[in-house]
Coordinates of C-alpha atoms in Angstrom, one line a residue:
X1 CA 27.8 98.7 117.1
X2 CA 29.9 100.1 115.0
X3 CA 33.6 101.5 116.0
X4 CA 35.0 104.8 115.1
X5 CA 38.3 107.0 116.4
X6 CA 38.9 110.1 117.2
X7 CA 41.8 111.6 116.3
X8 CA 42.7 114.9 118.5
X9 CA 46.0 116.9 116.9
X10 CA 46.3 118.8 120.0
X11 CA 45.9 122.4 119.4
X12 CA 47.0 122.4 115.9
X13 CA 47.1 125.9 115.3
X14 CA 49.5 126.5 118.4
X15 CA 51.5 123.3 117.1
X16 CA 52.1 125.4 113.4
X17 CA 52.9 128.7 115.0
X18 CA 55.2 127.0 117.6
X19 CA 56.9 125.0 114.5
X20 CA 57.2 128.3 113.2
X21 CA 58.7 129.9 116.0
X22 CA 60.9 126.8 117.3
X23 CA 62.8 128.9 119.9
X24 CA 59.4 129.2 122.2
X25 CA 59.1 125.4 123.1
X26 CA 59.8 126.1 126.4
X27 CA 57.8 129.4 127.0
X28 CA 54.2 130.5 127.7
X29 CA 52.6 130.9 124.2
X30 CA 49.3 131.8 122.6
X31 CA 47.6 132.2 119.5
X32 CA 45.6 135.4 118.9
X33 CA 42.6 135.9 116.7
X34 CA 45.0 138.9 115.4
X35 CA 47.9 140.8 116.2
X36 CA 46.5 144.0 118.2
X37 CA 46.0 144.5 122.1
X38 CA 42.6 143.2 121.7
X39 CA 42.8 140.2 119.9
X40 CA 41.4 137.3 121.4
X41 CA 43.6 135.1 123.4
X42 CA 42.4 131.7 121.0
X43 CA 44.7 128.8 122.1
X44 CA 47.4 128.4 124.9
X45 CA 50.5 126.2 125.7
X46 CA 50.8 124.4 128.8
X47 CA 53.5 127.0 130.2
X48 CA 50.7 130.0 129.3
X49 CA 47.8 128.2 131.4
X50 CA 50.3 127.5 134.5
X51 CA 49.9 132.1 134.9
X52 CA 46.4 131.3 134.6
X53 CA 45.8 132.8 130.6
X54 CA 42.9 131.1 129.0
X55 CA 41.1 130.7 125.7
X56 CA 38.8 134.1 125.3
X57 CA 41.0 136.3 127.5
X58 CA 42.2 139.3 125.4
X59 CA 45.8 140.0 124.6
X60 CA 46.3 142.3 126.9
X61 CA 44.8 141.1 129.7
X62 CA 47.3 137.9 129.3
X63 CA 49.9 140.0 129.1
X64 CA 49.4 141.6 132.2
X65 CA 49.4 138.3 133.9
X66 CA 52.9 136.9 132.0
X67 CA 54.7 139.8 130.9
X68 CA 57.0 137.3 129.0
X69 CA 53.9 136.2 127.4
X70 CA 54.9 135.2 123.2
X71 CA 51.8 135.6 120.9
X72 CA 51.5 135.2 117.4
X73 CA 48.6 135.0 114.6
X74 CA 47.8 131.5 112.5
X75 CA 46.6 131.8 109.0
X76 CA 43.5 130.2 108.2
X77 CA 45.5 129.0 105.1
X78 CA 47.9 127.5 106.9
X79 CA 45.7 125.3 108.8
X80 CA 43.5 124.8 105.9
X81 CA 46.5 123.3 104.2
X82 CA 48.2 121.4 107.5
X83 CA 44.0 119.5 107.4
X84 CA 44.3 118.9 104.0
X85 CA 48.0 117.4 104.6
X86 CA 46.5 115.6 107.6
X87 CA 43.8 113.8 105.8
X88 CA 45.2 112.8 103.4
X89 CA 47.9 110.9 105.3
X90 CA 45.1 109.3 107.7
X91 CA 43.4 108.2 104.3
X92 CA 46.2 105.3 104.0
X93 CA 45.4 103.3 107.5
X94 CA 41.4 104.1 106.8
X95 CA 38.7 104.8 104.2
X96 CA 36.7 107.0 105.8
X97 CA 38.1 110.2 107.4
X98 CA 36.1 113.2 108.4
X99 CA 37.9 116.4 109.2
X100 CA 35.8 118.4 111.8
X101 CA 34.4 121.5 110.3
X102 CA 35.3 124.6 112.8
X103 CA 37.3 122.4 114.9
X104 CA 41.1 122.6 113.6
X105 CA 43.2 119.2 114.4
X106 CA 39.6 117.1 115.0
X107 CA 39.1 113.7 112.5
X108 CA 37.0 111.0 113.2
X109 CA 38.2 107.9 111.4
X110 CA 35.7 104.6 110.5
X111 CA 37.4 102.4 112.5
X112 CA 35.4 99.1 111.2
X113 CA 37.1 95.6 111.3
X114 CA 40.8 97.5 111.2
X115 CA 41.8 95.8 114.5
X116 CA 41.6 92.8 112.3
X117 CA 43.7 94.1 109.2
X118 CA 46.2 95.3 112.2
X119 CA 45.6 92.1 114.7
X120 CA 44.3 95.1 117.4
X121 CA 42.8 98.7 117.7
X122 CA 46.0 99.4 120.2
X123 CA 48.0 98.6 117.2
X124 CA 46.0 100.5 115.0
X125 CA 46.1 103.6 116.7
X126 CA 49.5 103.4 117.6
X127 CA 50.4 103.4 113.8
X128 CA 48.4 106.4 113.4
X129 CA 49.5 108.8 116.1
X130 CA 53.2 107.5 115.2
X131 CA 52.9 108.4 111.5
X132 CA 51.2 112.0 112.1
X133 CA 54.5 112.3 114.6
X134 CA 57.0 111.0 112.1
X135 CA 55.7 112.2 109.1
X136 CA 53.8 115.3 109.8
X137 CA 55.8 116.3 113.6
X138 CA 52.7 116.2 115.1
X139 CA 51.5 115.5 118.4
X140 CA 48.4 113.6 118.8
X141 CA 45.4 112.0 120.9
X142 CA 43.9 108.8 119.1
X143 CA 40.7 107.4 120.9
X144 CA 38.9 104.2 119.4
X145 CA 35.0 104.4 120.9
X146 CA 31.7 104.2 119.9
X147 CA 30.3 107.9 119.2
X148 CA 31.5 110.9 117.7
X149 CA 31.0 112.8 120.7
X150 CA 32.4 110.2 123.2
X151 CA 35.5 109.9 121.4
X152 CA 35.9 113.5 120.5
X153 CA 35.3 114.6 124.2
X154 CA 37.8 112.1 125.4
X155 CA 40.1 112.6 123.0
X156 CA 40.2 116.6 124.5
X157 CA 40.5 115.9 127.6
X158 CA 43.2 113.2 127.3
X159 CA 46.3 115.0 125.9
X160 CA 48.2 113.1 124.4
X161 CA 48.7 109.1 123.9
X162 CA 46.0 106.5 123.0
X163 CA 43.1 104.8 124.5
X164 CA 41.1 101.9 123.1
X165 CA 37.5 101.5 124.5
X166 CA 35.8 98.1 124.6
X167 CA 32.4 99.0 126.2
X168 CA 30.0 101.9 125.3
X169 CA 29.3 101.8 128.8
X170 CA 33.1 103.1 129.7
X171 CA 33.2 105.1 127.0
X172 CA 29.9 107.0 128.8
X173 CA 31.8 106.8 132.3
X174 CA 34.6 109.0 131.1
X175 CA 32.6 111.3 129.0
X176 CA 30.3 112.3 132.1
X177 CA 33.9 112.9 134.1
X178 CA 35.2 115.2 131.0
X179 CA 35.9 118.9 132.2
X180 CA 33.6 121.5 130.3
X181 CA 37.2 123.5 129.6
X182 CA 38.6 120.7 128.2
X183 CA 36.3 121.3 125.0
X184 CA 37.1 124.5 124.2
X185 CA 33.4 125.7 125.2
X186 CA 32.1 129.4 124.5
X187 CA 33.9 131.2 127.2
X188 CA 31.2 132.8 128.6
X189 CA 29.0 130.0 128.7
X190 CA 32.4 127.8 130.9
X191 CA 32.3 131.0 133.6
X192 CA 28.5 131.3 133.8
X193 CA 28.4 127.0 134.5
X194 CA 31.1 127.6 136.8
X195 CA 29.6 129.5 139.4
X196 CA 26.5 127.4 139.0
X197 CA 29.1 125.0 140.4
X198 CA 28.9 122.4 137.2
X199 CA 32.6 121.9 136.1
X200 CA 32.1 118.4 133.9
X201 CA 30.0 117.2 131.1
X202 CA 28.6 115.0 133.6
X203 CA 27.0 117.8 135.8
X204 CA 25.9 119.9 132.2
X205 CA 23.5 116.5 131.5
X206 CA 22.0 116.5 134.9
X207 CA 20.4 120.3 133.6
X208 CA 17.0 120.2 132.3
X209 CA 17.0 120.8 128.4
X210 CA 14.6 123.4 128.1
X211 CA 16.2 124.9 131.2
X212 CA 20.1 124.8 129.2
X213 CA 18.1 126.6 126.2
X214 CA 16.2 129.5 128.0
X215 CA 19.1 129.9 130.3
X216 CA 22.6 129.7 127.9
X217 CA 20.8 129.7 124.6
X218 CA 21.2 127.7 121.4
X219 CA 24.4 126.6 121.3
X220 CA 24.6 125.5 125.0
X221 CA 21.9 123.1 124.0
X222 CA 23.6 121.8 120.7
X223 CA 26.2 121.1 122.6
X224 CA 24.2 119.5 125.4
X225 CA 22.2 117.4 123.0
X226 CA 25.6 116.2 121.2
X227 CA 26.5 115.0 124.6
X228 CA 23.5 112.8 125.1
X229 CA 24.0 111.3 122.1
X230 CA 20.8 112.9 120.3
X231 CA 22.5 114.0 117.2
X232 CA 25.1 111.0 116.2
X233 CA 24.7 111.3 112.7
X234 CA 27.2 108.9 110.2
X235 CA 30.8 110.0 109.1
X236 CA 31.0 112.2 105.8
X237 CA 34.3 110.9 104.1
X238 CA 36.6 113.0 103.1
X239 CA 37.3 113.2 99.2
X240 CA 40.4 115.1 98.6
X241 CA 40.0 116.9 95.1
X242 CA 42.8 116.7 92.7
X243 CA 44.8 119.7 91.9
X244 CA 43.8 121.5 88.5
X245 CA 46.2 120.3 85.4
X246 CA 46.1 121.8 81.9
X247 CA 47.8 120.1 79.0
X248 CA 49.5 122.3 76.1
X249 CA 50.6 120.7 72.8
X250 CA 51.8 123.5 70.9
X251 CA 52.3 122.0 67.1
X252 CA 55.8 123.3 66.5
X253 CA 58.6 123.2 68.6
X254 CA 58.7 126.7 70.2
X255 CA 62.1 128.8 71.3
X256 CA 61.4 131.8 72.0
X257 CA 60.7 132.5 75.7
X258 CA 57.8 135.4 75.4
X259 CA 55.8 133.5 73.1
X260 CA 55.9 130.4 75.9
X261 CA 54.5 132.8 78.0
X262 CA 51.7 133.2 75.6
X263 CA 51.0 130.0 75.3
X264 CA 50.6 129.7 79.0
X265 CA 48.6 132.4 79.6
X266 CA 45.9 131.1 77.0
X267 CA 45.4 128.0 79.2
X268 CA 46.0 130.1 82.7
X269 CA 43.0 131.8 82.8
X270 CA 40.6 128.8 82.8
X271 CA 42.8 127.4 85.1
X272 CA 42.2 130.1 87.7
X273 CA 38.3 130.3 87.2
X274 CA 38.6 126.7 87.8
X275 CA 40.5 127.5 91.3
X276 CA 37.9 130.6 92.0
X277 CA 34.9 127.9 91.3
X278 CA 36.4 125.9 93.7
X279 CA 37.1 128.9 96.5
X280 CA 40.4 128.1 96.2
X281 CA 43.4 130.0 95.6
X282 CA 46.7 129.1 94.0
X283 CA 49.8 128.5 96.1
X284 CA 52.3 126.9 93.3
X285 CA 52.2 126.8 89.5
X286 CA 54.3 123.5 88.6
X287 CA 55.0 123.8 84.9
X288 CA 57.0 120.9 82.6
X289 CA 58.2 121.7 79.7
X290 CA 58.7 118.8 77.1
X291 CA 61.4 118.7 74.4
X292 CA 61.4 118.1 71.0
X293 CA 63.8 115.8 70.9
X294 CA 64.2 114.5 74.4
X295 CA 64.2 115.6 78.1
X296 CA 62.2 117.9 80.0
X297 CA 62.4 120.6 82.3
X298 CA 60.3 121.0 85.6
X299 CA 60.1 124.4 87.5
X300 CA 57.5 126.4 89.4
X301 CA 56.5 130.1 90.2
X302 CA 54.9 130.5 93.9
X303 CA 53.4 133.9 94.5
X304 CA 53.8 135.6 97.5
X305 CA 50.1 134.9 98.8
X306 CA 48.0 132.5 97.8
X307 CA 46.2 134.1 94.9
X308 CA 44.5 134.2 91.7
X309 CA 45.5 137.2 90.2
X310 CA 46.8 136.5 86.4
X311 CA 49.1 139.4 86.3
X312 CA 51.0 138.8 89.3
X313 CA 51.6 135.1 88.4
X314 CA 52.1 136.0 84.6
X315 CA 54.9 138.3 86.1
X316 CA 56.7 135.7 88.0
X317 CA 56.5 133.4 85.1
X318 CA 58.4 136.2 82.9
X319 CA 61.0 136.3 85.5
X320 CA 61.6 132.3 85.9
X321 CA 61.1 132.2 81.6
X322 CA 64.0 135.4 81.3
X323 CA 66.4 133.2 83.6
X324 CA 66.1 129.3 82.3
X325 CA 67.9 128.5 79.1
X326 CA 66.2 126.1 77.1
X327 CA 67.9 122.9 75.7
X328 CA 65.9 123.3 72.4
X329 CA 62.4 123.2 71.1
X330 CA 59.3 122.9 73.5
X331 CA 56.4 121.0 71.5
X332 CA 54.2 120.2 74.9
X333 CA 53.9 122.1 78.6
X334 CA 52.3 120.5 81.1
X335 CA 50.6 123.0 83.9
X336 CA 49.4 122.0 87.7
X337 CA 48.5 124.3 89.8
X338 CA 49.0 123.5 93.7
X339 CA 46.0 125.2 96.1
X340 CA 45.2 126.4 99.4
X341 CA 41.5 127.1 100.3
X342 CA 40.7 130.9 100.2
X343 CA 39.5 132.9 103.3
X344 CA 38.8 136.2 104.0
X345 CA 41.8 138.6 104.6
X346 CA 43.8 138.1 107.5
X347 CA 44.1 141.4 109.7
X348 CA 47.5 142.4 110.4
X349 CA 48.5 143.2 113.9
X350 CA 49.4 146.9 115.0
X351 CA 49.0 147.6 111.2
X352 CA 49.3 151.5 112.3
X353 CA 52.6 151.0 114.2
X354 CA 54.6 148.9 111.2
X355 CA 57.0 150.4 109.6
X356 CA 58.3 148.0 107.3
X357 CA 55.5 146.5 104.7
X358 CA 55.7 142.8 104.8
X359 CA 53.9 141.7 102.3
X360 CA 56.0 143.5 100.1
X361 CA 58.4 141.9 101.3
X362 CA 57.3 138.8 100.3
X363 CA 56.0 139.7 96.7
X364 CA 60.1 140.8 96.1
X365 CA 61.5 137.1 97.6
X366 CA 58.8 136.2 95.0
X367 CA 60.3 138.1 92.2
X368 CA 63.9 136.6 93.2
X369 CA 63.0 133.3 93.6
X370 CA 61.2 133.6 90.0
X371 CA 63.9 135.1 88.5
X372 CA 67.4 133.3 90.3
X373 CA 66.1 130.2 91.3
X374 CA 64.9 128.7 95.0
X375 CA 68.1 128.7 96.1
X376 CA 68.5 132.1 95.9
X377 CA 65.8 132.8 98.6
X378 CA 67.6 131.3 102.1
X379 CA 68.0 132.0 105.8
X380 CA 70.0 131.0 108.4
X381 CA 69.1 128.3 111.2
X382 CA 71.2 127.6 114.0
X383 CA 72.6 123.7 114.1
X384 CA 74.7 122.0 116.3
X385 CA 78.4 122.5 115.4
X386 CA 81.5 122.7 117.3
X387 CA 82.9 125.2 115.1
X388 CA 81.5 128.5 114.1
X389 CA 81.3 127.7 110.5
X390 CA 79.4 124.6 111.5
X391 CA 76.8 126.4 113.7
X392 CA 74.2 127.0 110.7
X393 CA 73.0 126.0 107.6
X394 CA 71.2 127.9 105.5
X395 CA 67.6 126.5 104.3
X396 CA 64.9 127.4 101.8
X397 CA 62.3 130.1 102.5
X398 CA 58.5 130.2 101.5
X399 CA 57.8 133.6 103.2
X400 CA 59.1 135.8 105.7
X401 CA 56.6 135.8 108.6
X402 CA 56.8 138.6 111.4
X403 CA 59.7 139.2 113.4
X404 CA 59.2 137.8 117.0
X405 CA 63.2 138.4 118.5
X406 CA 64.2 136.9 121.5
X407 CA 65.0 139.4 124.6
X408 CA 69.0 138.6 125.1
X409 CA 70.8 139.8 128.0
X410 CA 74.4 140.3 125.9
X411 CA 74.0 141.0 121.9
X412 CA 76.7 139.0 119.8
X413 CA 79.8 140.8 118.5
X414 CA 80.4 139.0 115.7
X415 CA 77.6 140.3 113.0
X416 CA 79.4 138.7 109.7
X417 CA 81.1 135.5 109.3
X418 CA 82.5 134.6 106.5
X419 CA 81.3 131.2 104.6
X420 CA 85.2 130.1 104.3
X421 CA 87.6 132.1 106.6
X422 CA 90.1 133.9 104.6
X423 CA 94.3 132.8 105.4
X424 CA 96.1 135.9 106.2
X425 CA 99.5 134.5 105.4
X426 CA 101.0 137.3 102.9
X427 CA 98.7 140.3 104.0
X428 CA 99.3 143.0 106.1
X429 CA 97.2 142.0 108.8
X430 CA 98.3 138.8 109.0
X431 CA 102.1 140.0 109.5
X432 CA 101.1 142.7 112.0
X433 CA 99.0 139.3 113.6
X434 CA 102.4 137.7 113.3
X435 CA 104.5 140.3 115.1
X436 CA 101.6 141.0 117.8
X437 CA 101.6 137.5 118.8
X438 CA 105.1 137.2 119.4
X439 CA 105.1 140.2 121.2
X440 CA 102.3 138.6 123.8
X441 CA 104.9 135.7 124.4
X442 CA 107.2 138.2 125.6
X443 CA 105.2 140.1 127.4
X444 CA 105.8 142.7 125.8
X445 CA 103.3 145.7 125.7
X446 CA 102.0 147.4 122.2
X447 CA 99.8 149.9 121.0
X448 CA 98.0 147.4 118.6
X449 CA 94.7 145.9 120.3
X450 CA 94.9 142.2 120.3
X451 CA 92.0 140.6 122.7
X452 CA 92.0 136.9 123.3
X453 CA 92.8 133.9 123.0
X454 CA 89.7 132.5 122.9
X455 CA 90.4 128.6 122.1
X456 CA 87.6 126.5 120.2
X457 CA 89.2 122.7 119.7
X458 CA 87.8 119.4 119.2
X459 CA 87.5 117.1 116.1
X460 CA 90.4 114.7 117.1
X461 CA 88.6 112.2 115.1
X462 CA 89.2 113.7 111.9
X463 CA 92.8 115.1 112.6
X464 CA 91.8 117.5 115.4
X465 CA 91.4 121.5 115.6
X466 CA 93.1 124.6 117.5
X467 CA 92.1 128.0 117.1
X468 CA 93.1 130.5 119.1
X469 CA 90.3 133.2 118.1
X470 CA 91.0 137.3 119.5
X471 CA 89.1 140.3 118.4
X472 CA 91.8 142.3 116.8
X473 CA 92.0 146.1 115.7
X474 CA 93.9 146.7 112.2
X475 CA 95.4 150.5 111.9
X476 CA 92.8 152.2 110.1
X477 CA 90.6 151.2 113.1
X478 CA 88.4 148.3 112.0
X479 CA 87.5 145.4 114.2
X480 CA 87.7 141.8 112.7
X481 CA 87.1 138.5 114.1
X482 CA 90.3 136.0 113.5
X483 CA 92.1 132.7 114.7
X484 CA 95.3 131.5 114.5
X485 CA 95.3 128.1 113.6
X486 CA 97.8 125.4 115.2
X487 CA 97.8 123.3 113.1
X488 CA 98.8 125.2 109.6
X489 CA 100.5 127.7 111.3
X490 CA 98.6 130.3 109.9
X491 CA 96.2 133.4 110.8
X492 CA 92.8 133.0 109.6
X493 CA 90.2 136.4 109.1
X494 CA 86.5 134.8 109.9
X495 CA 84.5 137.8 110.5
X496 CA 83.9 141.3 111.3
X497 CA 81.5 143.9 113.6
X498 CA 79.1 146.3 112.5

């Protein structure tokens, strides 16, 4: 018989909107079918099903159970494009991967004479799940067995880890003791077995099958057939289409910046009816211009959503084109364009409510990153740094996806901080700082508000740190954030309030 895996990414659509949202790791979390009071509660964290919130609740009706409750949409792009990712990755420890179609995360792997290739199936699968964590940051279930259903059911049920099965007869043991809500059943076919009393795919196959149809319909008994093994069918590999390229050779070396543009829109459109024939929609346009002489230069234009509307890419190109100075005559360009399946529109949540349009928002971080570069298009994440300056970096954006801000108890003062703090040696401040500070020593009492010290040391290993940080008040009433620092001797301005 032959072997196959089943490889479970748990809950990959919670997995992307929690790597999205990396502050809710330790908080009840769901994904909704959209953003509205209504949605449909679609997948839950581990912290969400402790209050009891399950797959088909509404929104609301979760939310009255966890008031703290975080919820948040998943694009069907983005876990088009995370399967894609997946698959191909699983393609280089087997030759035959099939990604489940409506089932986000599921791939059943041929699994045929690899424990000899990697001495064991343990080993095997524990290359697997460890690549998918290492390279992709997923967490996974990987189940070696003997059916697509076995595996798969398993593989739901277990969260997490791996299991190797060496007899089709264990792999039916454990199928039969499987939990019905472990597979993410129709919700209203789980509560009407459940107060028949059958809990397990075990109980389900003791039911008649004409009985299963009559009583819970069609796909009650597709499922209940799976489970019996009646419709095994063989894998369908996955074959991972290239992306679209276009080659340009243009005759004459070309300098002139709008008539590049020209060039590229002649081969463009065919490039997007390719996309379109394909139901796909374009996420990057990689363009590589070749010298004349020697060298090349290698940029891209990403749209705001995936798309394949000429202008709006034609747009971005002018932007990118207006801003690069060429290093002499282009004879050839070289055009890719990156994809992401299309889908139908994804509704926005309490559309009716937003102020603030963000998807206009996006198409301008377009236009900036088209027109100043990808570094120009940042945000801040919080790192672990002694010192405030070391307390972020600042990291490339794609898109800006909906606020979700965390409830705080004590907002920070500080709302700018400058890159490098700025020596007040020979300013004003600084010599009111100066005079203020000796004042404290003596006790003495001043008009001048001077709150602090609030000392942040450490770094003895590179020639150690004092500041002695206050919240000070210069005379024409402005609050800024500064430090005297011990070791130059010197006041410092690092920030400011709002």
């Amino acid at each position: 018989m032959d072997r196959l895996a089943c490889v479970n990414v748990i809950d990959l659509p919670l997995q992307l909107l929690l790597r999205r949202n990396p502050g809710w790791q330790e908080r009840p979390v769901v994904v909704v079918d959209r953003d509205q009071p209504n949605g449909l509660v679609q997948w839950t964290n581990k912290y969400a099903r402790c209050s009891r919130i399950l797959p088909g609740m509404r929104y609301a009706q979760a939310l009255s159970l966890k008031h703290d409750l975080h919820a948040g949409t998943v694009t069907d792009e983005e876990i088009a494009e995370s399967v894609d990712e997946i698959a191909r990755l699983l393609l280089d420890y087997t030759p035959v991967v099939e990604a489940a179609h409506g089932q986000p995360g599921i791939f059943w792997l041929g699994a045929r004479g690899l424990d000899r290739l990697f001495r064991s199936f343990e080993r095997w699968a524990k290359t697997v799940a460890e690549e998918l964590l290492d390279k992709e940051g997923f967490y996974t279930t990987v189940v070696v067995g003997f059916s697509r259903f076995g595996t798969w059911a398993i593989a739901r049920a277990k969260r997490g880890g791996m299991l190797v099965l060496d007899e089709a007869d264990e792999q039916d043991r454990l199928v039969r003791r499987v939990p019905l809500e472990a597979l993410h059943v129709d919700p209203n076919f789980r509560d009407q077995l459940r107060k028949l009393g059958i809990g397990r795919v075990g109980e389900l196959l003791e039911l008649p099958p004409e009985g299963v149809r009559r009583r819970f319909g069609k796909e009650a008994l597709l499922l209940y057939r799976r489970a019996r093994g009646d419709l095994e069918m063989p894998l369908t590999p996955y074959k991972p289409e290239d992306d679209p390229e276009e080659h340009l050779s243009l005759g004459a070396p070309e300098t002139v910046s709008t008539k590049l543009v020209f060039w590229i829109k002649r081969y463009l459109h065919p490039l997007l009816s390719e996309l379109e024939r394909r139901q796909d929609k374009l996420t990057r346009l990689e363009v590589v211009f070749i010298y004349e002489r020697a060298g090349h230069d290698k940029f891209d234009v990403r749209p705001a959503e995936p798309t394949t509307d000429e202008g709006q890419i034609l747009d971005l190109l002018r932007l990118r084109l207006d801003a690069l100075e060429l290093r002499g005559g282009v004879v050839e360009i070289d055009l890719c364009a990156h994809t992401a399946q299309a889908q139908t529109e994804q509704l926005e949540v309490f559309v009716a409510k937003k102020k603030r349009d963000l998807g206009a928002a996006n198409r301008a971080l377009a236009r900036l990153r088209a027109e100043l570069g990808d570094e120009a298009v940042v945000r801040a994440r919080l790192a672990d740094g002694h010192l405030p300056e070391a307390s972020y970096r600042w990291e490339p954006i794609d898109r800006l996806d909906e606020a979700q801000p965390d409830d705080i108890e004590l907002r920070p003062l500080v709302r700018r901080i400058r890159r490098r703090p700025e020596p007040l040696s020979h300013s004003r401040l600084g010599l009111d700082l100066d005079r203020q500070r000796d004042r404290q020593r003596d006790r003495q009492d001043d008009s001048i508000e001077l709150a602090g010290p609030f000392v942040v040391s450490g770094g003895w290993w590179a020639g150690g740190v004092h500041r002695d940080y206050h919240f000070a008040q210069t005379p024409d009433g402005e609050i800024v954030w500064v430090y005297w620092d011990e070791k130059r001797q010197r006041w410092y301005r690092h920030g400011g309030f709002e």
